[in-house]
Coordinates of C-alpha atoms in Angstrom, one line a residue:
X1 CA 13.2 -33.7 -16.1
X2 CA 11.1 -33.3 -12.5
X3 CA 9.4 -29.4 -13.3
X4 CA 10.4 -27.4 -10.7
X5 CA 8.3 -26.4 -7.4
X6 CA 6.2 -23.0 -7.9
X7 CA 7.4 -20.3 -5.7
X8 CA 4.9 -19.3 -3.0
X9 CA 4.5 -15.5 -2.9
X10 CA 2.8 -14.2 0.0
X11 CA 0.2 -10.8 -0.9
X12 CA -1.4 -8.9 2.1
X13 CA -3.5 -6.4 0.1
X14 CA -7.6 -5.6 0.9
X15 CA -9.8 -8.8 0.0
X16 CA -11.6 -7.3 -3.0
X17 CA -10.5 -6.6 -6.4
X18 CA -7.0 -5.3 -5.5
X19 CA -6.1 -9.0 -3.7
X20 CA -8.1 -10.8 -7.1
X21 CA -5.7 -8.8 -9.5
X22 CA -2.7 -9.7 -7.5
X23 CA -3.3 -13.1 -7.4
X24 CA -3.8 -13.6 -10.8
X25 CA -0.6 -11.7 -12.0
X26 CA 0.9 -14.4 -9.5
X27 CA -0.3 -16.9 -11.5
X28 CA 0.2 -15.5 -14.6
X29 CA 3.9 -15.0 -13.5
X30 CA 4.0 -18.7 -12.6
X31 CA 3.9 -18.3 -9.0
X32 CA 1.9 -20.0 -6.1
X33 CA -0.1 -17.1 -4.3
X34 CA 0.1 -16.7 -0.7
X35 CA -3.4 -14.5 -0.1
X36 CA -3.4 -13.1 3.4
X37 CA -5.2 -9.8 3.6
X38 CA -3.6 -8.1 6.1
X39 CA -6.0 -4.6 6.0
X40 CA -9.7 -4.3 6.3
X41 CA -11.7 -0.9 5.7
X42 CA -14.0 0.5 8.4
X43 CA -15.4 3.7 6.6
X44 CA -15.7 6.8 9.2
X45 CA -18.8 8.3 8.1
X46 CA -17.1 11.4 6.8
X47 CA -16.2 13.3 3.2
X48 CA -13.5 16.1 2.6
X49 CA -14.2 19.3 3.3
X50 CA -15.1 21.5 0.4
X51 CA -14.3 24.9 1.4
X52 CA -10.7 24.3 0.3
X53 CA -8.4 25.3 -2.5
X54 CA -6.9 21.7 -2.6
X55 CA -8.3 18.9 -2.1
X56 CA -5.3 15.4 -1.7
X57 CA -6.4 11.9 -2.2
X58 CA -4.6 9.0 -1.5
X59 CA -6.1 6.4 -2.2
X60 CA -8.8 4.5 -3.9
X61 CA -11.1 3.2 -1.0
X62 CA -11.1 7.2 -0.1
X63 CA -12.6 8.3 -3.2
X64 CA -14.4 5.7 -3.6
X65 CA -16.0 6.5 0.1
X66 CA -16.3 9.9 -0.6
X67 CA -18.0 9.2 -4.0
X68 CA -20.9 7.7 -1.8
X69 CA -20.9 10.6 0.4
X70 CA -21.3 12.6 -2.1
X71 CA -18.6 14.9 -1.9
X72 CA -18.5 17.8 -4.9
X73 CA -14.8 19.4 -5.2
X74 CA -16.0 22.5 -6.4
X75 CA -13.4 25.0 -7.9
X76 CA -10.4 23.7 -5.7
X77 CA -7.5 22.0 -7.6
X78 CA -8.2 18.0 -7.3
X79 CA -4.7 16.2 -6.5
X80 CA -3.8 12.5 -6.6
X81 CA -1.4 10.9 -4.8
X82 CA -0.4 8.3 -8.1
X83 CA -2.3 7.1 -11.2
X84 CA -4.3 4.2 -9.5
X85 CA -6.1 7.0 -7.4
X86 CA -6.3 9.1 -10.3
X87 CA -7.7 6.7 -12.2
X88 CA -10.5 5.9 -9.4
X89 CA -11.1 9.4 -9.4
X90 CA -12.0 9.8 -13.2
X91 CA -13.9 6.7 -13.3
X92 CA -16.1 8.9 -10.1
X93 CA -17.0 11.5 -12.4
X94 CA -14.2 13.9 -11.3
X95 CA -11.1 15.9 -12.8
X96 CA -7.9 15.3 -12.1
X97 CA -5.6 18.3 -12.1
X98 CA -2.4 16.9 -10.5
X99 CA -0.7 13.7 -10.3
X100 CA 3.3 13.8 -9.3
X101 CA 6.0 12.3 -11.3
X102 CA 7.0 10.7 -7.8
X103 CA 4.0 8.4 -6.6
X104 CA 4.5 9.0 -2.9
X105 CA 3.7 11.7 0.3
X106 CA 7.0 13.4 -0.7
X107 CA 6.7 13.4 -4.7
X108 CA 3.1 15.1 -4.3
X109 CA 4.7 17.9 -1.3
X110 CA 7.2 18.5 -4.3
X111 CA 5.4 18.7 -7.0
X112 CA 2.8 21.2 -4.9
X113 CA 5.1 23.3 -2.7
X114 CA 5.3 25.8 -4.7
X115 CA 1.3 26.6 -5.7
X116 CA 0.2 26.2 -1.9
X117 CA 1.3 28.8 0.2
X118 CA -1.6 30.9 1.9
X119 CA -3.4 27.9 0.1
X120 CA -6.2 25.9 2.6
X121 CA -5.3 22.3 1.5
X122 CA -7.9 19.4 2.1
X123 CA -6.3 15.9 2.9
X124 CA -8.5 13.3 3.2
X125 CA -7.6 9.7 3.7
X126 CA -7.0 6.6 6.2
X127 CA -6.1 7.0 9.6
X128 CA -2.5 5.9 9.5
X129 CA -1.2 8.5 6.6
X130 CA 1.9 9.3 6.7
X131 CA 2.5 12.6 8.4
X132 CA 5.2 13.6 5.8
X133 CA 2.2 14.5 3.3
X134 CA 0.7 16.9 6.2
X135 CA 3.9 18.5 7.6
X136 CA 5.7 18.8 4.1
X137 CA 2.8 20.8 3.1
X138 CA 2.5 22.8 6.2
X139 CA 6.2 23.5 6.0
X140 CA 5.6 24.9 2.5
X141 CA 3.3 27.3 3.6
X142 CA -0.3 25.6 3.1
X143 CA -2.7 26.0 5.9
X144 CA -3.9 21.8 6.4
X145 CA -7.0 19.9 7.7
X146 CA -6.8 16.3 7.5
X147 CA -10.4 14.4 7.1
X148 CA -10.1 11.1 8.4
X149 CA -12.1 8.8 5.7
X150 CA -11.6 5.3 6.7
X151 CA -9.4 3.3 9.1
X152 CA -7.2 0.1 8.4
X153 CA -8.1 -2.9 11.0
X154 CA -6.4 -6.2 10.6
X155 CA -8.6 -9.3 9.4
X156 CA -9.0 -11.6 12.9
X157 CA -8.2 -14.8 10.0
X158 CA -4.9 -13.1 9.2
X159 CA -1.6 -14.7 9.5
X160 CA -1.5 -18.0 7.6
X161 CA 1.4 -16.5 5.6
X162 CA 3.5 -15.5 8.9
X163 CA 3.4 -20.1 9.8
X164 CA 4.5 -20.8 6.4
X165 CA 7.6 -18.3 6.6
X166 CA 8.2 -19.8 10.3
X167 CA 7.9 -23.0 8.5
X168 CA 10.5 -22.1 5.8
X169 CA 8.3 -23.0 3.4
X170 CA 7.8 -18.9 1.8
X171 CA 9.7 -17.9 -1.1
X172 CA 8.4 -14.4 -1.4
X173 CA 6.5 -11.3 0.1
X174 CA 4.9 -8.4 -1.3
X175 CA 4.7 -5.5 1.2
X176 CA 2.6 -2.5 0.0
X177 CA 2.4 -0.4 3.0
X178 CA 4.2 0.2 6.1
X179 CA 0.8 -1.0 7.8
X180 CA 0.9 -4.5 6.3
X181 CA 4.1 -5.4 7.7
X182 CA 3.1 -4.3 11.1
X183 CA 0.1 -6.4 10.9
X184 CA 2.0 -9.1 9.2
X185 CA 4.1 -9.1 12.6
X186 CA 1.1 -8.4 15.1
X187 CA -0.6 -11.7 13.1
X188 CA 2.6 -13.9 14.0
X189 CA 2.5 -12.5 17.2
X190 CA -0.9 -13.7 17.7
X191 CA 0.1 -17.2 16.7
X192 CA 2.9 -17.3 18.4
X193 CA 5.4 -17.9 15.7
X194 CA 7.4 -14.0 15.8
X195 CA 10.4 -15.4 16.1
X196 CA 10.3 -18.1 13.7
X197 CA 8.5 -16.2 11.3
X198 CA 11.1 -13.5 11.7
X199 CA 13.7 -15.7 11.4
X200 CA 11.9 -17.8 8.6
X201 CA 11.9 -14.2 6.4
X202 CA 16.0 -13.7 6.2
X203 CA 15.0 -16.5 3.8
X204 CA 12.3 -14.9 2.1
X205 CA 12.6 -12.5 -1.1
X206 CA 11.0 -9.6 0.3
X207 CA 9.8 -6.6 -2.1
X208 CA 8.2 -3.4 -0.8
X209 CA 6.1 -0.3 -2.1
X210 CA 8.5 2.8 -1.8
X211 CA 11.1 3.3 0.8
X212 CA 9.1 3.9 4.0
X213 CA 8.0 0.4 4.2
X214 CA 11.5 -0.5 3.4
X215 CA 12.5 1.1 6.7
X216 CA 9.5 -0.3 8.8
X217 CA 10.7 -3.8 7.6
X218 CA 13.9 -3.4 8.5
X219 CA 13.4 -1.8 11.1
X220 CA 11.8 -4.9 12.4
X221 CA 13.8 -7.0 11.2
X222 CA 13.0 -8.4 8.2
X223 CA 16.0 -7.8 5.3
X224 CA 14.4 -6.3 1.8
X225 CA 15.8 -7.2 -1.6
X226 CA 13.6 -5.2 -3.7
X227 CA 12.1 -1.4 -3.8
X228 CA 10.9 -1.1 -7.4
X229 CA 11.7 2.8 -8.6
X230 CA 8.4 3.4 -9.5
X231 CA 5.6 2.7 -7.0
X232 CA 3.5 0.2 -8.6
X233 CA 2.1 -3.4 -7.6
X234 CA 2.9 -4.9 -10.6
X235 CA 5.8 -4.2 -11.2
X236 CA 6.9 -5.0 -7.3
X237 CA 5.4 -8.7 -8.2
X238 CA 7.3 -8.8 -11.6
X239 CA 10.9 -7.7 -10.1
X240 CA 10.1 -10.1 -6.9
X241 CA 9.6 -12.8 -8.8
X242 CA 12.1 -12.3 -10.8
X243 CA 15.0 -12.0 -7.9
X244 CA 13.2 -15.1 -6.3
X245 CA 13.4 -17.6 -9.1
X246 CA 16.8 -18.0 -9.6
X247 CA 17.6 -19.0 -6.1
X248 CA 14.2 -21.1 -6.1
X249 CA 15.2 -23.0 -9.2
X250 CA 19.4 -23.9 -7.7

């Protein structure tokens, strides 16, 4: 009996440890990896303010950054956006006093709301966070700086996964941020495949990280079969996967 084809699965996260990791759960899932970074850091040169009573992380390239800059939290309540940054933070040196149940903007605006008011809150992140973070935390009474930490740029090598969905030759896609599939789109764009590519991911089992990359997918057209419950990257690949093979193997 002829084994059946691998299904490729297109990944678009950072090319360091976090696009390594994902390509070898691929492969230890049985699938083909598709690597095509689709975000690059370009570190601002700043650190979070420390005059603050909270301080909000979202991310592991920002603690990472303001590791190296040296930042020192002081006495102000350290909050993490989900256990991956949490977990960066720790291995930094630094306590951890709130992680929310919800790993998203609007699960940490609930699970702070009621401890900010009056409260001076410190967010510090990329330069495309979502605003719901800020203004959900304003609305609850916090007074809010944002420090920008780092912005996203798209690779200039980008794309190769956008010609093999115009080709009809993807099986999968992993979106983790609303940010890759606008980049995903700009890259096609740039290689003059949009249509096809759009057209090429009706095809496509498409996953995504939390419903507000849900909506920017489909908001640009491309149809999503699967928003895990729980914000994590594994278990987006394992449910992905999962939905794909069936129709890969008919």
């Amino acid at each position: 009996m002829r084994e059946a084809p691998r299904l490729r699965v297109a990944v678009f996260r950072p090319d360091d440890e976090r696009l390594a990791d994902a390509v070898e759960l691929l492969e230890s899932l049985g699938a083909d990896p598709v690597p095509d970074p689709m975000l690059a850091v370009e570190p601002a040169d700043a650190a979070p303010r420390e005059d603050c009573d909270f301080v909000v992380l979202t991310s592991k390239t920002g603690v990472e950054l303001a590791a190296e800059a040296g930042w020192d939290p002081g006495e102000a309540t350290v909050c993490a956006i989900g256990e991956s940054t949490a977990a960066a933070l720790r291995e930094a040196g630094y306590a951890v006093d709130v992680v929310p149940e919800e790993f998203s903007s609007a699960g940490l605006v609930e699970a702070l709301a009621d401890d900010v008011v009056g409260a001076r809150v410190e967010v510090a992140r990329s330069d495309h966070g979502s605003a719901v973070l800020t203004d959900g935390l304003e609305a609850a009474g916090a007074y809010v700086h944002e420090t920008v930490l780092y912005r996203l740029v798209r690779p200039p090598e980008s794309g190769e996964s956008a010609e093999i969905a115009a080709d009809g030759d993807l099986d999968a896609a992993l979106f983790t941020s609303s940010l890759t599939v606008e980049h995903f789109l700009d890259a096609a764009e740039e290689r003059g495949v949009r249509t096809e590519t759009l057209e090429g991911m009706h095809d496509v089992t498409v996953g995504t990280i939390g419903e507000p990359t849900k909506e920017t997918a489909e908001a640009a057209g491309i149809p999503v079969d699967i928003v895990p419950e729980r914000a994590d990257f594994e278990r987006l690949a394992c449910e992905v996967v999962e939905a794909a093979a069936p129709t890969h193997h008919e």
